[in-house]
PDB file of C-alpha atoms in Angstrom:
ATOM      1  CA  LEU A   1      33.534  55.376  26.939  1.00  0.00           C
ATOM      2  CA  LEU A   2      36.520  54.238  24.891  1.00  0.00           C
ATOM      3  CA  ASP A   3      37.537  57.849  24.324  1.00  0.00           C
ATOM      4  CA  SER A   4      37.559  58.332  28.110  1.00  0.00           C
ATOM      5  CA  ALA A   5      39.621  55.177  28.512  1.00  0.00           C
ATOM      6  CA  MET A   6      42.051  56.439  25.873  1.00  0.00           C
ATOM      7  CA  ALA A   7      42.406  59.774  27.708  1.00  0.00           C
ATOM      8  CA  VAL A   8      43.235  57.931  30.948  1.00  0.00           C
ATOM      9  CA  CYS A   9      45.781  55.786  29.098  1.00  0.00           C
ATOM     10  CA  GLU A  10      47.463  58.819  27.566  1.00  0.00           C
ATOM     11  CA  GLU A  11      47.400  60.802  30.799  1.00  0.00           C
ATOM     12  CA  ASN A  12      49.027  57.951  32.728  1.00  0.00           C
ATOM     13  CA  LYS A  13      51.267  56.684  29.901  1.00  0.00           C
ATOM     14  CA  LEU A  14      49.617  53.261  29.937  1.00  0.00           C
ATOM     15  CA  GLU A  15      50.798  52.097  26.531  1.00  0.00           C
ATOM     16  CA  TYR A  16      49.777  48.452  27.041  1.00  0.00           C
ATOM     17  CA  PHE A  17      46.189  49.459  27.779  1.00  0.00           C
ATOM     18  CA  LYS A  18      46.217  51.998  24.962  1.00  0.00           C
ATOM     19  CA  VAL A  19      46.821  49.086  22.567  1.00  0.00           C
ATOM     20  CA  LYS A  20      43.778  47.323  24.012  1.00  0.00           C
ATOM     21  CA  VAL A  21      41.606  50.429  23.565  1.00  0.00           C
ATOM     22  CA  LEU A  22      42.817  50.941  19.986  1.00  0.00           C
ATOM     23  CA  ASN A  23      42.041  47.320  19.126  1.00  0.00           C
ATOM     24  CA  GLU A  24      38.563  47.624  20.645  1.00  0.00           C
ATOM     25  CA  LYS A  25      37.891  50.796  18.674  1.00  0.00           C
ATOM     26  CA  GLY A  26      39.036  48.935  15.571  1.00  0.00           C
ATOM     27  CA  ASN A  27      36.647  46.084  16.377  1.00  0.00           C
ATOM     28  CA  ILE A  28      33.728  48.465  16.869  1.00  0.00           C
ATOM     29  CA  TYR A  29      34.274  50.289  13.582  1.00  0.00           C
ATOM     30  CA  GLY A  30      34.833  46.985  11.799  1.00  0.00           C
ATOM     31  CA  ASN A  31      31.523  45.677  13.137  1.00  0.00           C
ATOM     32  CA  LEU A  32      29.889  48.879  11.884  1.00  0.00           C
ATOM     33  CA  GLY A  33      31.318  48.240   8.430  1.00  0.00           C
ATOM     34  CA  ASP A  34      33.818  51.103   8.482  1.00  0.00           C
ATOM     35  CA  ILE A  35      36.815  48.962   7.557  1.00  0.00           C
ATOM     36  CA  SER A  36      39.100  51.885   6.705  1.00  0.00           C
ATOM     37  CA  ARG A  37      38.582  53.451  10.109  1.00  0.00           C
ATOM     38  CA  SER A  38      39.001  50.139  11.915  1.00  0.00           C
ATOM     39  CA  LEU A  39      42.204  49.533   9.977  1.00  0.00           C
ATOM     40  CA  SER A  40      43.621  52.863  11.168  1.00  0.00           C
ATOM     41  CA  TYR A  41      43.104  51.822  14.809  1.00  0.00           C
ATOM     42  CA  TYR A  42      44.658  48.396  14.250  1.00  0.00           C
ATOM     43  CA  LEU A  43      47.679  49.984  12.560  1.00  0.00           C
ATOM     44  CA  ALA A  44      48.098  52.401  15.486  1.00  0.00           C
ATOM     45  CA  ALA A  45      47.899  49.476  17.938  1.00  0.00           C
ATOM     46  CA  SER A  46      50.508  47.544  15.965  1.00  0.00           C
ATOM     47  CA  LYS A  47      52.918  50.497  15.977  1.00  0.00           C
ATOM     48  CA  ILE A  48      52.805  50.720  19.775  1.00  0.00           C
ATOM     49  CA  SER A  49      53.178  46.946  20.141  1.00  0.00           C
ATOM     50  CA  GLU A  50      56.126  46.958  17.724  1.00  0.00           C
ATOM     51  CA  LYS A  51      57.765  49.777  19.715  1.00  0.00           C
ATOM     52  CA  TYR A  52      57.635  47.680  22.896  1.00  0.00           C
ATOM     53  CA  ASN A  53      58.193  44.326  21.156  1.00  0.00           C
ATOM     54  CA  ASP A  54      54.861  43.156  22.612  1.00  0.00           C
ATOM     55  CA  LYS A  55      54.508  39.964  20.590  1.00  0.00           C
ATOM     56  CA  LYS A  56      51.292  38.803  22.235  1.00  0.00           C
ATOM     57  CA  ASN A  57      49.396  41.954  21.241  1.00  0.00           C
ATOM     58  CA  LEU A  58      51.100  42.018  17.848  1.00  0.00           C
ATOM     59  CA  VAL A  59      49.504  38.691  16.950  1.00  0.00           C
ATOM     60  CA  GLY A  60      46.048  40.202  17.402  1.00  0.00           C
ATOM     61  CA  ALA A  61      46.893  43.530  15.769  1.00  0.00           C
ATOM     62  CA  TYR A  62      48.505  41.916  12.721  1.00  0.00           C
ATOM     63  CA  ALA A  63      45.639  39.432  12.387  1.00  0.00           C
ATOM     64  CA  ASN A  64      43.086  42.245  12.600  1.00  0.00           C
ATOM     65  CA  ILE A  65      45.000  44.224   9.972  1.00  0.00           C
ATOM     66  CA  GLY A  66      45.066  41.153   7.745  1.00  0.00           C
ATOM     67  CA  ILE A  67      41.339  40.604   8.159  1.00  0.00           C
ATOM     68  CA  SER A  68      40.668  44.271   7.361  1.00  0.00           C
ATOM     69  CA  PHE A  69      42.661  43.996   4.138  1.00  0.00           C
ATOM     70  CA  MET A  70      40.747  40.803   3.328  1.00  0.00           C
ATOM     71  CA  TYR A  71      37.424  42.664   3.634  1.00  0.00           C
ATOM     72  CA  ASN A  72      38.816  45.283   1.240  1.00  0.00           C
ATOM     73  CA  LYS A  73      39.787  42.459  -1.156  1.00  0.00           C
ATOM     74  CA  GLN A  74      43.462  43.393  -0.835  1.00  0.00           C
ATOM     75  CA  TYR A  75      44.505  39.777  -0.571  1.00  0.00           C
ATOM     76  CA  ALA A  76      48.275  40.210  -0.944  1.00  0.00           C
ATOM     77  CA  LYS A  77      48.384  42.721   1.931  1.00  0.00           C
ATOM     78  CA  SER A  78      46.049  40.506   3.934  1.00  0.00           C
ATOM     79  CA  LYS A  79      48.307  37.489   3.544  1.00  0.00           C
ATOM     80  CA  GLU A  80      51.354  39.600   4.429  1.00  0.00           C
ATOM     81  CA  TYR A  81      49.900  40.620   7.802  1.00  0.00           C
ATOM     82  CA  LEU A  82      48.334  37.240   8.535  1.00  0.00           C
ATOM     83  CA  ARG A  83      51.712  35.591   7.941  1.00  0.00           C
ATOM     84  CA  LYS A  84      53.339  38.061  10.349  1.00  0.00           C
ATOM     85  CA  ALA A  85      50.698  37.159  12.936  1.00  0.00           C
ATOM     86  CA  LEU A  86      51.163  33.460  12.206  1.00  0.00           C
ATOM     87  CA  ALA A  87      54.925  33.566  12.760  1.00  0.00           C
ATOM     88  CA  LEU A  88      54.425  35.182  16.155  1.00  0.00           C
ATOM     89  CA  ALA A  89      51.613  32.793  17.127  1.00  0.00           C
ATOM     90  CA  ILE A  90      53.786  29.808  16.181  1.00  0.00           C
ATOM     91  CA  GLU A  91      56.667  31.256  18.209  1.00  0.00           C
ATOM     92  CA  GLN A  92      54.318  31.498  21.208  1.00  0.00           C
ATOM     93  CA  LYS A  93      52.857  28.017  20.559  1.00  0.00           C
ATOM     94  CA  ASP A  94      49.363  29.575  20.612  1.00  0.00           C
ATOM     95  CA  ASP A  95      47.252  26.909  18.916  1.00  0.00           C
ATOM     96  CA  LYS A  96      43.999  28.861  19.096  1.00  0.00           C
ATOM     97  CA  ASN A  97      45.465  31.877  17.299  1.00  0.00           C
ATOM     98  CA  ILE A  98      47.348  29.641  14.857  1.00  0.00           C
ATOM     99  CA  GLY A  99      44.032  27.994  14.000  1.00  0.00           C
ATOM    100  CA  ASN A 100      42.264  31.341  13.625  1.00  0.00           C
ATOM    101  CA  ILE A 101      44.983  32.649  11.326  1.00  0.00           C
ATOM    102  CA  TYR A 102      44.955  29.462   9.241  1.00  0.00           C
ATOM    103  CA  ASN A 103      41.177  29.800   8.947  1.00  0.00           C
ATOM    104  CA  ASN A 104      41.545  33.365   7.674  1.00  0.00           C
ATOM    105  CA  LEU A 105      44.253  32.349   5.212  1.00  0.00           C
ATOM    106  CA  GLY A 106      41.929  29.603   3.998  1.00  0.00           C
ATOM    107  CA  ALA A 107      39.189  32.170   3.472  1.00  0.00           C
ATOM    108  CA  ILE A 108      41.506  34.282   1.319  1.00  0.00           C
ATOM    109  CA  TYR A 109      42.525  31.331  -0.809  1.00  0.00           C
ATOM    110  CA  MET A 110      38.855  30.397  -1.117  1.00  0.00           C
ATOM    111  CA  GLU A 111      38.112  33.920  -2.403  1.00  0.00           C
ATOM    112  CA  GLU A 112      41.003  33.583  -4.856  1.00  0.00           C
ATOM    113  CA  ASN A 113      39.534  30.261  -6.080  1.00  0.00           C
ATOM    114  CA  GLN A 114      42.618  28.343  -4.946  1.00  0.00           C
ATOM    115  CA  ARG A 115      40.710  25.366  -3.581  1.00  0.00           C
ATOM    116  CA  ASP A 116      43.673  23.130  -2.679  1.00  0.00           C
ATOM    117  CA  SER A 117      45.394  25.884  -0.699  1.00  0.00           C
ATOM    118  CA  ALA A 118      42.130  26.800   1.033  1.00  0.00           C
ATOM    119  CA  LEU A 119      41.538  23.157   2.004  1.00  0.00           C
ATOM    120  CA  TYR A 120      45.089  22.886   3.324  1.00  0.00           C
ATOM    121  CA  PHE A 121      44.598  25.884   5.612  1.00  0.00           C
ATOM    122  CA  PHE A 122      41.135  24.833   6.817  1.00  0.00           C
ATOM    123  CA  LYS A 123      42.388  21.353   7.679  1.00  0.00           C
ATOM    124  CA  SER A 124      45.489  22.789   9.381  1.00  0.00           C
ATOM    125  CA  ALA A 125      43.241  25.115  11.392  1.00  0.00           C
ATOM    126  CA  ALA A 126      41.065  22.176  12.430  1.00  0.00           C
ATOM    127  CA  ALA A 127      44.102  20.275  13.737  1.00  0.00           C
ATOM    128  CA  HIS A 128      45.082  23.201  15.960  1.00  0.00           C
ATOM    129  CA  PHE A 129      41.518  23.748  17.179  1.00  0.00           C
ATOM    130  CA  GLU A 130      41.227  20.066  18.088  1.00  0.00           C
ATOM    131  CA  LYS A 131      44.403  20.370  20.213  1.00  0.00           C
ATOM    132  CA  VAL A 132      42.823  23.057  22.378  1.00  0.00           C
ATOM    133  CA  ASP A 133      39.221  21.844  22.050  1.00  0.00           C
ATOM    134  CA  PHE A 134      38.032  25.110  20.461  1.00  0.00           C
ATOM    135  CA  LYS A 135      34.632  24.025  19.199  1.00  0.00           C
ATOM    136  CA  ARG A 136      33.551  27.246  17.495  1.00  0.00           C
ATOM    137  CA  GLY A 137      36.742  27.404  15.428  1.00  0.00           C
ATOM    138  CA  LEU A 138      36.421  23.733  14.518  1.00  0.00           C
ATOM    139  CA  GLY A 139      32.809  24.284  13.478  1.00  0.00           C
ATOM    140  CA  TYR A 140      33.823  27.093  11.145  1.00  0.00           C
ATOM    141  CA  CYS A 141      36.619  24.988   9.614  1.00  0.00           C
ATOM    142  CA  ASN A 142      34.119  22.284   8.799  1.00  0.00           C
ATOM    143  CA  TYR A 143      31.591  24.801   7.477  1.00  0.00           C
ATOM    144  CA  TYR A 144      34.121  26.485   5.163  1.00  0.00           C
ATOM    145  CA  THR A 145      35.408  23.107   3.970  1.00  0.00           C
ATOM    146  CA  ALA A 146      31.827  22.097   3.182  1.00  0.00           C
ATOM    147  CA  TYR A 147      31.325  25.328   1.293  1.00  0.00           C
ATOM    148  CA  LEU A 148      34.439  24.636  -0.809  1.00  0.00           C
ATOM    149  CA  TYR A 149      33.170  21.186  -1.697  1.00  0.00           C
ATOM    150  CA  GLN A 150      29.754  22.621  -2.496  1.00  0.00           C
ATOM    151  CA  ARG A 151      31.319  25.155  -4.880  1.00  0.00           C
ATOM    152  CA  ALA A 152      33.158  22.270  -6.559  1.00  0.00           C
ATOM    153  CA  ASN A 153      29.837  20.382  -6.945  1.00  0.00           C
ATOM    154  CA  ASP A 154      31.070  17.560  -4.706  1.00  0.00           C
ATOM    155  CA  HIS A 155      27.800  17.405  -2.829  1.00  0.00           C
ATOM    156  CA  LYS A 156      28.571  14.192  -0.972  1.00  0.00           C
ATOM    157  CA  ALA A 157      31.722  15.655   0.623  1.00  0.00           C
ATOM    158  CA  ALA A 158      29.951  18.984   1.200  1.00  0.00           C
ATOM    159  CA  LEU A 159      27.143  17.253   3.080  1.00  0.00           C
ATOM    160  CA  GLN A 160      29.625  15.348   5.259  1.00  0.00           C
ATOM    161  CA  TYR A 161      31.367  18.553   6.314  1.00  0.00           C
ATOM    162  CA  PHE A 162      28.106  20.469   6.795  1.00  0.00           C
ATOM    163  CA  GLU A 163      26.985  17.643   9.097  1.00  0.00           C
ATOM    164  CA  LYS A 164      30.304  17.792  11.001  1.00  0.00           C
ATOM    165  CA  ALA A 165      29.894  21.551  11.377  1.00  0.00           C
ATOM    166  CA  ALA A 166      26.318  21.155  12.600  1.00  0.00           C
ATOM    167  CA  ASP A 167      27.394  18.500  15.095  1.00  0.00           C
ATOM    168  CA  VAL A 168      30.166  20.708  16.484  1.00  0.00           C
ATOM    169  CA  PHE A 169      27.923  23.785  16.703  1.00  0.00           C
ATOM    170  CA  THR A 170      25.195  21.732  18.395  1.00  0.00           C
ATOM    171  CA  LYS A 171      27.634  20.639  21.120  1.00  0.00           C
TER     172      LYS A 171
END
């Protein structure tokens, strides 16, 4: 189906929709665990968005590229693309995407065992999610924060954040 959609986009020179199709193909291959293939689609989407200075779609493409690099444990490249996405999201005052990007940056710092930086990003993400009442994002911030405290053997703080996450997810 997506190949048919891509053919229609190419036939009719619908570059904006081509970006959407490329991102969806990237999502599908990412969900299937083929990160390299998904990354190729996200990179293609970003090139088209860059060509047309389509900042809204660039946020998503750059974030997806960053997440793909994170899955491949290429943390420096991941942070590079997430920061590009973050700058554009901040420019657009898009609190939901800012929160999502902060959450992903927190996850990288967590993987790099940089607890203070990870906590900073998770708490920053939570502040943006609270602004737009994005419960799922807020739940994940609390869950990841709890996990950090658990890894540090601060079980009291971990339990508090696990309970906050459970409360948010329940609502």
